[in-house]
mmCIF file with all atom_site columns, C-alpha atoms in Angstrom:
data_model
loop_
_atom_site.group_PDB
_atom_site.id
_atom_site.type_symbol
_atom_site.label_atom_id
_atom_site.label_alt_id
_atom_site.label_comp_id
_atom_site.label_asym_id
_atom_site.label_entity_id
_atom_site.label_seq_id
_atom_site.pdbx_PDB_ins_code
_atom_site.Cartn_x
_atom_site.Cartn_y
_atom_site.Cartn_z
_atom_site.occupancy
_atom_site.B_iso_or_equiv
_atom_site.pdbx_formal_charge
_atom_site.auth_seq_id
_atom_site.auth_comp_id
_atom_site.auth_asym_id
_atom_site.auth_atom_id
_atom_site.pdbx_PDB_model_num
ATOM 1  C CA . SER A 1 1  ? -15.450 13.686  8.533   1.00 64.00 ? 1  SER A CA 1
ATOM 2  C CA . SER A 1 2  ? -11.708 14.084  8.234   1.00 70.00 ? 2  SER A CA 1
ATOM 3  C CA . THR A 1 3  ? -11.014 11.410  10.847  1.00 76.00 ? 3  THR A CA 1
ATOM 4  C CA . LEU A 1 4  ? -12.382 8.752   8.508   1.00 84.00 ? 4  LEU A CA 1
ATOM 5  C CA . VAL A 1 5  ? -9.963  9.607   5.707   1.00 80.00 ? 5  VAL A CA 1
ATOM 6  C CA . PHE A 1 6  ? -7.041  7.586   7.028   1.00 82.00 ? 6  PHE A CA 1
ATOM 7  C CA . PRO A 1 7  ? -8.898  4.370   7.931   1.00 86.00 ? 7  PRO A CA 1
ATOM 8  C CA . LEU A 1 8  ? -10.735 4.453   4.604   1.00 88.00 ? 8  LEU A CA 1
ATOM 9  C CA . LEU A 1 9  ? -7.481  5.076   2.748   1.00 88.00 ? 9  LEU A CA 1
ATOM 10 C CA . HIS A 1 10 ? -5.838  2.171   4.569   1.00 89.00 ? 10 HIS A CA 1
ATOM 11 C CA . ILE A 1 11 ? -8.750  -0.189  3.862   1.00 93.00 ? 11 ILE A CA 1
ATOM 12 C CA . SER A 1 12 ? -8.806  0.958   0.232   1.00 93.00 ? 12 SER A CA 1
ATOM 13 C CA . ALA A 1 13 ? -5.080  0.327   -0.202  1.00 93.00 ? 13 ALA A CA 1
ATOM 14 C CA . ILE A 1 14 ? -5.433  -3.176  1.245   1.00 95.00 ? 14 ILE A CA 1
ATOM 15 C CA . SER A 1 15 ? -8.479  -3.969  -0.904  1.00 96.00 ? 15 SER A CA 1
ATOM 16 C CA . ILE A 1 16 ? -6.918  -2.659  -4.113  1.00 96.00 ? 16 ILE A CA 1
ATOM 17 C CA . GLY A 1 17 ? -3.684  -4.536  -3.411  1.00 96.00 ? 17 GLY A CA 1
ATOM 18 C CA . ALA A 1 18 ? -5.557  -7.772  -2.733  1.00 96.00 ? 18 ALA A CA 1
ATOM 19 C CA . ALA A 1 19 ? -7.723  -7.356  -5.833  1.00 96.00 ? 19 ALA A CA 1
ATOM 20 C CA . PHE A 1 20 ? -4.626  -6.720  -7.960  1.00 96.00 ? 20 PHE A CA 1
ATOM 21 C CA . MET A 1 21 ? -2.960  -9.900  -6.717  1.00 95.00 ? 21 MET A CA 1
ATOM 22 C CA . THR A 1 22 ? -6.015  -11.980 -7.679  1.00 96.00 ? 22 THR A CA 1
ATOM 23 C CA . ILE A 1 23 ? -5.215  -11.170 -11.318 1.00 96.00 ? 23 ILE A CA 1
ATOM 24 C CA . TYR A 1 24 ? -2.296  -13.578 -11.006 1.00 94.00 ? 24 TYR A CA 1
ATOM 25 C CA . GLY A 1 25 ? -4.524  -16.472 -9.975  1.00 93.00 ? 25 GLY A CA 1
ATOM 26 C CA . TYR A 1 26 ? -4.341  -16.319 -6.191  1.00 94.00 ? 26 TYR A CA 1
ATOM 27 C CA . SER A 1 27 ? -7.544  -16.629 -4.154  1.00 94.00 ? 27 SER A CA 1
ATOM 28 C CA . PHE A 1 28 ? -9.033  -13.407 -2.815  1.00 94.00 ? 28 PHE A CA 1
ATOM 29 C CA . ILE A 1 29 ? -9.029  -14.580 0.803   1.00 95.00 ? 29 ILE A CA 1
ATOM 30 C CA . ASP A 1 30 ? -5.324  -15.469 0.663   1.00 95.00 ? 30 ASP A CA 1
ATOM 31 C CA . THR A 1 31 ? -4.401  -12.201 -1.032  1.00 95.00 ? 31 THR A CA 1
ATOM 32 C CA . LEU A 1 32 ? -6.515  -10.236 1.439   1.00 96.00 ? 32 LEU A CA 1
ATOM 33 C CA . PHE A 1 33 ? -4.643  -11.940 4.280   1.00 96.00 ? 33 PHE A CA 1
ATOM 34 C CA . GLU A 1 34 ? -1.276  -11.188 2.643   1.00 95.00 ? 34 GLU A CA 1
ATOM 35 C CA . ALA A 1 35 ? -2.195  -7.562  1.940   1.00 95.00 ? 35 ALA A CA 1
ATOM 36 C CA . THR A 1 36 ? -3.463  -6.999  5.481   1.00 95.00 ? 36 THR A CA 1
ATOM 37 C CA . SER A 1 37 ? -0.381  -8.644  6.937   1.00 95.00 ? 37 SER A CA 1
ATOM 38 C CA . ALA A 1 38 ? 1.903   -6.526  4.749   1.00 94.00 ? 38 ALA A CA 1
ATOM 39 C CA . ALA A 1 39 ? 0.097   -3.258  5.492   1.00 92.00 ? 39 ALA A CA 1
ATOM 40 C CA . GLY A 1 40 ? 0.185   -4.032  9.197   1.00 91.00 ? 40 GLY A CA 1
ATOM 41 C CA . CYS A 1 41 ? 3.870   -5.030  9.037   1.00 87.00 ? 41 CYS A CA 1
ATOM 42 C CA . VAL A 1 42 ? 2.964   -8.271  10.824  1.00 90.00 ? 42 VAL A CA 1
ATOM 43 C CA . GLY A 1 43 ? 5.022   -10.770 8.835   1.00 85.00 ? 43 GLY A CA 1
ATOM 44 C CA . LEU A 1 44 ? 2.473   -13.576 8.643   1.00 88.00 ? 44 LEU A CA 1
ATOM 45 C CA . SER A 1 45 ? 1.953   -15.285 5.294   1.00 89.00 ? 45 SER A CA 1
ATOM 46 C CA . ALA A 1 46 ? -0.607  -17.543 3.670   1.00 88.00 ? 46 ALA A CA 1
ATOM 47 C CA . GLY A 1 47 ? 2.012   -18.798 1.223   1.00 88.00 ? 47 GLY A CA 1
ATOM 48 C CA . VAL A 1 48 ? 1.122   -16.472 -1.637  1.00 87.00 ? 48 VAL A CA 1
ATOM 49 C CA . ILE A 1 49 ? 4.423   -14.619 -1.621  1.00 89.00 ? 49 ILE A CA 1
ATOM 50 C CA . THR A 1 50 ? 7.391   -16.816 -2.460  1.00 89.00 ? 50 THR A CA 1
ATOM 51 C CA . TYR A 1 51 ? 10.631  -16.273 -4.329  1.00 92.00 ? 51 TYR A CA 1
ATOM 52 C CA . SER A 1 52 ? 8.857   -17.388 -7.524  1.00 92.00 ? 52 SER A CA 1
ATOM 53 C CA . SER A 1 53 ? 5.977   -14.891 -7.205  1.00 92.00 ? 53 SER A CA 1
ATOM 54 C CA . PRO A 1 54 ? 5.578   -12.499 -10.140 1.00 94.00 ? 54 PRO A CA 1
ATOM 55 C CA . LEU A 1 55 ? 7.378   -9.181  -9.768  1.00 95.00 ? 55 LEU A CA 1
ATOM 56 C CA . PRO A 1 56 ? 4.182   -7.039  -9.783  1.00 95.00 ? 56 PRO A CA 1
ATOM 57 C CA . VAL A 1 57 ? 2.819   -9.060  -6.850  1.00 95.00 ? 57 VAL A CA 1
ATOM 58 C CA . LYS A 1 58 ? 6.037   -8.499  -4.921  1.00 95.00 ? 58 LYS A CA 1
ATOM 59 C CA . LEU A 1 59 ? 5.914   -4.780  -5.714  1.00 96.00 ? 59 LEU A CA 1
ATOM 60 C CA . VAL A 1 60 ? 2.345   -4.528  -4.397  1.00 95.00 ? 60 VAL A CA 1
ATOM 61 C CA . ILE A 1 61 ? 3.454   -6.150  -1.142  1.00 95.00 ? 61 ILE A CA 1
ATOM 62 C CA . ILE A 1 62 ? 6.448   -3.796  -0.910  1.00 93.00 ? 62 ILE A CA 1
ATOM 63 C CA . VAL A 1 63 ? 4.239   -0.729  -1.413  1.00 92.00 ? 63 VAL A CA 1
ATOM 64 C CA . LEU A 1 64 ? 1.747   -1.974  1.177   1.00 94.00 ? 64 LEU A CA 1
ATOM 65 C CA . MET A 1 65 ? 4.574   -2.566  3.649   1.00 92.00 ? 65 MET A CA 1
ATOM 66 C CA . LEU A 1 66 ? 5.886   0.955   3.108   1.00 89.00 ? 66 LEU A CA 1
ATOM 67 C CA . LEU A 1 67 ? 2.428   2.495   3.425   1.00 88.00 ? 67 LEU A CA 1
ATOM 68 C CA . GLY A 1 68 ? 1.772   0.534   6.585   1.00 87.00 ? 68 GLY A CA 1
ATOM 69 C CA . ARG A 1 69 ? 5.098   1.410   8.151   1.00 84.00 ? 69 ARG A CA 1
ATOM 70 C CA . VAL A 1 70 ? 5.423   5.048   7.130   1.00 80.00 ? 70 VAL A CA 1
ATOM 71 C CA . GLU A 1 71 ? 1.683   5.699   7.435   1.00 76.00 ? 71 GLU A CA 1
ATOM 72 C CA . TYR A 1 72 ? -0.218  8.239   5.439   1.00 75.00 ? 72 TYR A CA 1
ATOM 73 C CA . VAL A 1 73 ? 0.225   11.435  7.428   1.00 76.00 ? 73 VAL A CA 1
ATOM 74 C CA . GLN A 1 74 ? 3.972   11.521  6.878   1.00 78.00 ? 74 GLN A CA 1
ATOM 75 C CA . LEU A 1 75 ? 3.512   10.547  3.235   1.00 76.00 ? 75 LEU A CA 1
ATOM 76 C CA . PHE A 1 76 ? 1.044   13.397  2.700   1.00 75.00 ? 76 PHE A CA 1
ATOM 77 C CA . LEU A 1 77 ? 3.369   15.830  4.481   1.00 76.00 ? 77 LEU A CA 1
ATOM 78 C CA . LEU A 1 78 ? 6.276   14.771  2.268   1.00 78.00 ? 78 LEU A CA 1
ATOM 79 C CA . MET A 1 79 ? 4.188   15.067  -0.892  1.00 76.00 ? 79 MET A CA 1
ATOM 80 C CA . GLY A 1 80 ? 2.974   18.507  0.205   1.00 78.00 ? 80 GLY A CA 1
ATOM 81 C CA . TYR A 1 81 ? 6.502   19.624  1.002   1.00 80.00 ? 81 TYR A CA 1
ATOM 82 C CA . LEU A 1 82 ? 7.908   18.399  -2.311  1.00 80.00 ? 82 LEU A CA 1
ATOM 83 C CA . GLY A 1 83 ? 4.891   19.662  -4.229  1.00 77.00 ? 83 GLY A CA 1
ATOM 84 C CA . GLY A 1 84 ? 5.180   23.020  -2.506  1.00 73.00 ? 84 GLY A CA 1
ATOM 85 C CA . LYS A 1 85 ? 8.775   23.397  -3.673  1.00 65.00 ? 85 LYS A CA 1
ATOM 86 C CA . LYS A 1 86 ? 7.753   22.588  -7.227  1.00 62.00 ? 86 LYS A CA 1
ATOM 87 C CA . LEU A 1 87 ? 4.896   25.076  -7.035  1.00 51.00 ? 87 LEU A CA 1
ATOM 88 C CA . LEU A 1 88 ? 7.261   27.779  -5.829  1.00 50.00 ? 88 LEU A CA 1
ATOM 89 C CA . LYS A 1 89 ? 9.618   27.100  -8.750  1.00 58.00 ? 89 LYS A CA 1
ATOM 90 C CA . VAL A 1 90 ? 6.751   27.331  -11.229 1.00 53.00 ? 90 VAL A CA 1
ATOM 91 C CA . ILE A 1 91 ? 5.445   30.557  -9.695  1.00 50.00 ? 91 ILE A CA 1
ATOM 92 C CA . ARG A 1 92 ? 8.863   32.263  -9.687  1.00 50.00 ? 92 ARG A CA 1
#
């Protein structure tokens, strides 16, 4: 059903973000906590993210924070609006 799309998308984003951060040697439980905290805009940390964290790890956290704060409906509306303008330019 369409009501499950957003929770599944949110859980998928958190899981993919946590799995990506494990590539850099962090434990999955700690990265799952960090990803969930970032996506929920909570601010709690397990100590994974520090000033010396690799840039890709920081970028994953930034994206999760934006997705959690902006949420997916507005993001989809923006993408549809911008994509619609591009489609109109191509059609004309």
